[in-house]
Amino acid sequence: MEQFLEFILSFFEKLSAFFLAFLAALGIGNVTPEEPAISQTTVFSIGIYDTIRAVEGGCTDGRYVYQILIDPDAEKDATPCKILKIDSTDWKTVTVSETLNIDHANDVTYDSTQNLLLVSNNIPNYTTVTAVDPLTLTVKSTYTLPQKIYSIVYVGSKDCYYAGISKTYNIVQFSKNFEELGTIEGINSGYTRQGIESDGAYLYCIFYKENTIYKYDFEGNYQGRCVLPDTANEAENMFFLGGNLYVGYNIIGKTTGGFIAKVENAKYTKD
């Protein structure tokens, strides 16, 4: 009797395995679903202000989004720009600054401890960072750094700054007094260097052509890259708001400024 029961159990196990294999071959049954593809949705259209039309640096203070536009055809030592302050609760413009001269204004970050926007001037004053009042959008002061940079981010969890070193893919760490604390060696992608951002746990460097984000931990370990879904426009800056990723784009070859897009299902892979 015992042998008969073992035979019956063995028979049904084999039969079950056969049917499961048959269903899998037909694409039926316990099949792992595909992960959703990366996508983006425009949340704000950035207009132009006469010749001030090219999107550059952008950041958030947790509610308001700050987006910089410049005149790309102006002389490099006298580039006019404007800063837009946008309320992310309804995506409407709150304030537009007077015309400022902050050079190329390639990247901007919000320092919550000082309640200041810090702009990486970039071309032609690579060692200059300009402090801007987020309420009045007026220039408060400037800093001269010991290193040429093209991007900057304040990381509250570490109470310090990280910045992209000009003409390289490396990242420098600065104290609050802009003293150099160390350098992270980044991957030379060959892409156009744009901005840097942090979610408090990682660093993210955004590039153009192709529109890509490279992710590192604070020890400099490469975590992978995310290829953005937009291939028609120029990714200029990125920021995190409410746990969501947003990217500021410049519209290539147009006179209509750019736009801010919410990016969903971003995946970072080591390829």
Coordinates of C-alpha atoms in Angstrom, one line a residue:
M1 CA 0.0 0.0 0.0
E2 CA 2.8 2.4 0.9
Q3 CA 4.6 1.8 -2.4
F4 CA 1.3 2.3 -4.3
L5 CA 0.9 5.8 -2.6
E6 CA 4.4 6.8 -3.4
F7 CA 3.8 5.8 -7.0
I8 CA 0.6 7.9 -7.2
L9 CA 2.4 11.0 -5.6
S10 CA 5.4 10.6 -8.0
F11 CA 3.0 10.3 -11.0
F12 CA 1.1 13.5 -10.1
E13 CA 4.3 15.5 -9.4
K14 CA 5.6 14.5 -12.9
L15 CA 2.3 15.3 -14.5
S16 CA 2.2 18.7 -12.7
A17 CA 5.7 19.5 -13.8
F18 CA 4.8 18.6 -17.4
F19 CA 1.8 20.9 -17.5
L20 CA 3.7 23.8 -15.9
A21 CA 6.5 23.4 -18.5
F22 CA 3.8 23.2 -21.3
L23 CA 2.1 26.4 -20.1
A24 CA 5.5 28.2 -19.8
A25 CA 6.3 27.3 -23.3
L26 CA 3.0 28.9 -24.4
G27 CA 3.7 32.0 -22.4
I28 CA 1.0 31.2 -19.9
G29 CA 1.3 30.9 -16.1
N30 CA 3.7 32.2 -13.6
V31 CA 5.6 34.6 -15.9
T32 CA 7.6 37.5 -14.4
P33 CA 6.0 40.7 -15.7
E34 CA 8.2 43.2 -17.5
E35 CA 9.3 46.3 -15.6
P36 CA 7.5 49.5 -16.8
A37 CA 9.5 51.6 -19.2
I38 CA 11.0 55.0 -18.3
S39 CA 8.7 57.8 -19.2
Q40 CA 8.3 61.6 -18.7
T41 CA 5.5 64.1 -18.5
T42 CA 5.8 67.8 -19.0
V43 CA 4.7 69.7 -15.9
F44 CA 5.9 73.3 -16.8
S45 CA 6.6 75.1 -20.0
I46 CA 9.4 77.7 -19.8
G47 CA 8.8 80.8 -21.8
I48 CA 11.3 83.3 -23.2
Y49 CA 12.1 86.9 -22.1
D50 CA 13.1 88.7 -25.3
T51 CA 16.6 87.3 -26.1
I52 CA 16.8 85.5 -22.8
R53 CA 15.7 82.1 -23.9
A54 CA 18.1 79.3 -23.2
V55 CA 17.5 77.0 -20.2
E56 CA 20.5 76.5 -17.9
G57 CA 20.7 75.7 -14.2
G58 CA 17.7 74.6 -12.1
C59 CA 17.0 73.4 -8.5
T60 CA 14.3 73.3 -5.8
D61 CA 14.1 74.3 -2.1
G62 CA 11.5 71.6 -1.5
R63 CA 8.5 73.6 -2.7
Y64 CA 9.7 76.3 -5.1
V65 CA 11.6 75.5 -8.3
Y66 CA 14.2 77.9 -9.5
Q67 CA 15.0 77.9 -13.2
I68 CA 17.6 80.1 -15.0
L69 CA 17.4 81.3 -18.5
I70 CA 20.3 83.1 -20.4
D71 CA 20.8 84.9 -23.7
P72 CA 23.0 82.4 -25.5
D73 CA 24.0 84.9 -28.1
A74 CA 25.4 87.5 -25.7
E75 CA 29.1 88.2 -25.1
K76 CA 30.5 85.6 -22.7
D77 CA 31.7 88.2 -20.2
A78 CA 28.3 90.0 -20.1
T79 CA 25.6 87.3 -20.4
P80 CA 22.2 88.5 -19.2
C81 CA 20.0 86.0 -17.4
K82 CA 16.7 85.8 -15.5
I83 CA 15.7 83.4 -12.7
L84 CA 12.2 82.1 -12.6
K85 CA 10.6 81.1 -9.3
I86 CA 7.9 78.5 -9.8
D87 CA 5.5 77.1 -7.2
S88 CA 5.4 73.3 -7.6
T89 CA 2.0 73.0 -5.9
D90 CA 0.3 74.4 -9.0
W91 CA 3.2 74.8 -11.4
K92 CA 2.8 78.6 -11.8
T93 CA 5.4 81.3 -11.9
V94 CA 5.6 83.3 -8.7
T95 CA 8.4 85.7 -9.5
V96 CA 10.8 86.5 -12.4
S97 CA 14.0 88.3 -11.4
E98 CA 15.3 91.4 -12.9
T99 CA 18.0 90.9 -15.6
L100 CA 21.1 89.6 -13.9
N101 CA 24.7 88.9 -15.0
I102 CA 25.8 85.6 -13.6
D103 CA 27.7 84.5 -16.7
H104 CA 26.6 81.1 -18.2
A105 CA 24.8 80.2 -14.9
N106 CA 25.3 76.5 -15.7
D107 CA 24.0 75.1 -12.5
V108 CA 22.3 76.2 -9.2
T109 CA 21.6 74.6 -5.8
Y110 CA 19.7 75.6 -2.7
D111 CA 21.6 75.8 0.5
S112 CA 19.0 75.4 3.3
T113 CA 21.3 76.4 6.1
Q114 CA 21.9 79.8 4.6
N115 CA 18.6 80.1 2.7
L116 CA 20.5 81.0 -0.5
L117 CA 20.7 79.9 -4.1
L118 CA 24.3 79.2 -5.1
V119 CA 25.0 79.5 -8.8
S120 CA 27.9 78.0 -10.6
N121 CA 28.8 80.8 -13.0
N122 CA 30.9 78.7 -15.3
I123 CA 31.9 80.4 -18.6
P124 CA 34.0 82.5 -18.4
N125 CA 34.4 82.8 -14.6
Y126 CA 34.8 79.1 -13.7
T127 CA 35.9 79.7 -10.1
T128 CA 33.0 82.0 -9.2
V129 CA 29.9 81.0 -7.3
T130 CA 27.2 83.6 -6.9
A131 CA 24.8 83.7 -3.9
V132 CA 21.2 84.8 -4.7
D133 CA 18.4 85.5 -2.3
P134 CA 15.6 83.1 -3.1
L135 CA 12.9 85.6 -2.0
T136 CA 14.0 88.7 -3.9
L137 CA 16.1 86.8 -6.6
T138 CA 18.8 89.4 -6.2
V139 CA 22.5 88.8 -5.9
K140 CA 23.8 88.9 -2.4
S141 CA 27.5 88.0 -2.8
T142 CA 30.1 86.0 -4.7
Y143 CA 32.7 83.4 -3.8
T144 CA 36.0 82.5 -5.4
L145 CA 36.7 78.8 -5.4
P146 CA 40.1 77.1 -5.5
Q147 CA 38.9 74.9 -8.3
K148 CA 37.2 75.5 -11.7
I149 CA 33.7 74.0 -11.6
Y150 CA 30.7 73.7 -13.9
S151 CA 28.1 72.4 -11.5
I152 CA 27.3 72.5 -7.8
V153 CA 25.0 70.9 -5.2
Y154 CA 24.5 71.4 -1.5
V155 CA 24.0 68.1 0.3
G156 CA 22.2 68.6 3.6
S157 CA 22.9 65.2 5.0
K158 CA 26.6 66.0 4.9
D159 CA 26.4 69.8 5.2
C160 CA 28.8 70.3 2.3
Y161 CA 29.0 70.9 -1.4
Y162 CA 29.9 68.7 -4.3
A163 CA 30.8 70.2 -7.7
G164 CA 31.7 69.0 -11.2
I165 CA 35.3 69.9 -12.0
S166 CA 35.6 71.8 -15.3
K167 CA 36.9 69.9 -18.3
T168 CA 36.8 66.6 -16.4
Y169 CA 34.2 64.1 -15.3
N170 CA 35.5 64.2 -11.7
I171 CA 33.6 65.6 -8.7
V172 CA 35.2 67.7 -5.9
Q173 CA 33.8 67.9 -2.4
F174 CA 33.9 71.3 -0.7
S175 CA 33.4 72.3 2.9
K176 CA 30.9 75.1 3.7
N177 CA 33.9 77.5 3.4
F178 CA 34.8 76.0 0.0
E179 CA 37.8 74.2 1.2
E180 CA 38.6 71.1 -0.8
L181 CA 37.9 67.9 1.1
G182 CA 38.4 65.2 -1.6
T183 CA 37.8 64.2 -5.2
I184 CA 35.6 61.5 -6.8
E185 CA 36.8 60.1 -10.1
G186 CA 33.9 60.0 -12.5
I187 CA 33.4 58.0 -15.6
N188 CA 34.5 59.7 -18.9
S189 CA 31.3 59.3 -20.9
G190 CA 32.3 61.9 -23.5
Y191 CA 28.9 63.6 -23.1
T192 CA 28.4 67.3 -22.5
R193 CA 28.6 68.1 -18.8
Q194 CA 25.5 69.8 -17.4
G195 CA 24.5 69.6 -13.7
I196 CA 24.9 67.7 -10.4
E197 CA 22.2 66.7 -7.9
S198 CA 21.7 64.6 -4.8
D199 CA 18.8 62.9 -3.0
G200 CA 20.8 62.9 0.2
A201 CA 22.0 59.3 -0.3
Y202 CA 23.6 59.5 -3.8
L203 CA 25.1 61.9 -6.3
Y204 CA 23.7 62.3 -9.8
C205 CA 25.5 63.9 -12.8
I206 CA 23.3 64.8 -15.8
F207 CA 24.7 64.9 -19.3
Y208 CA 23.5 65.8 -22.8
K209 CA 23.9 63.9 -26.1
E210 CA 22.9 61.5 -25.0
N211 CA 20.6 62.7 -22.2
T212 CA 21.9 60.5 -19.4
I213 CA 22.2 60.5 -15.6
Y214 CA 25.2 58.9 -13.9
K215 CA 24.8 57.8 -10.3
Y216 CA 27.5 57.5 -7.6
D217 CA 27.6 57.0 -3.9
F218 CA 29.5 59.4 -1.7
E219 CA 32.6 57.1 -1.7
G220 CA 32.7 57.5 -5.5
N221 CA 31.4 54.0 -6.4
Y222 CA 29.6 54.0 -9.7
Q223 CA 26.0 52.8 -9.3
G224 CA 24.9 52.8 -12.9
R225 CA 23.4 55.2 -15.4
C226 CA 19.9 56.1 -16.6
V227 CA 19.2 57.0 -20.2
L228 CA 16.4 59.6 -20.3
P229 CA 13.5 59.0 -22.8
D230 CA 13.9 62.4 -24.5
T231 CA 16.2 62.4 -27.5
A232 CA 15.0 65.6 -29.2
N233 CA 15.9 68.2 -26.5
E234 CA 18.8 69.1 -24.3
A235 CA 18.7 67.9 -20.6
E236 CA 20.2 70.8 -18.6
N237 CA 19.4 70.2 -14.9
M238 CA 17.7 67.8 -12.6
F239 CA 16.2 67.9 -9.1
F240 CA 14.2 65.7 -6.7
L241 CA 10.9 66.9 -5.4
G242 CA 8.6 64.8 -3.2
G243 CA 10.7 61.8 -4.0
N244 CA 10.2 62.3 -7.7
L245 CA 12.8 63.1 -10.3
Y246 CA 12.4 66.2 -12.5
V247 CA 14.5 67.3 -15.4
G248 CA 14.8 70.8 -16.9
Y249 CA 15.2 70.7 -20.7
N250 CA 16.3 73.3 -23.3
I251 CA 14.4 73.1 -26.6
I252 CA 17.0 72.7 -29.3
G253 CA 16.9 75.2 -32.2
K254 CA 13.8 76.9 -30.9
T255 CA 13.0 80.3 -29.4
T256 CA 10.5 79.0 -27.0
G257 CA 12.7 78.3 -24.0
G258 CA 12.2 74.9 -22.6
F259 CA 10.2 72.8 -20.2
I260 CA 10.4 70.8 -16.9
A261 CA 9.4 67.1 -17.0
K262 CA 8.6 64.6 -14.3
V263 CA 10.5 61.4 -15.0
E264 CA 9.0 58.1 -13.9
N265 CA 10.4 54.5 -13.7
A266 CA 14.0 55.7 -13.9
K267 CA 16.4 52.7 -13.7
Y268 CA 20.1 52.8 -13.2
T269 CA 22.1 50.0 -14.9
K270 CA 25.7 49.2 -15.4
D271 CA 26.1 48.6 -19.1

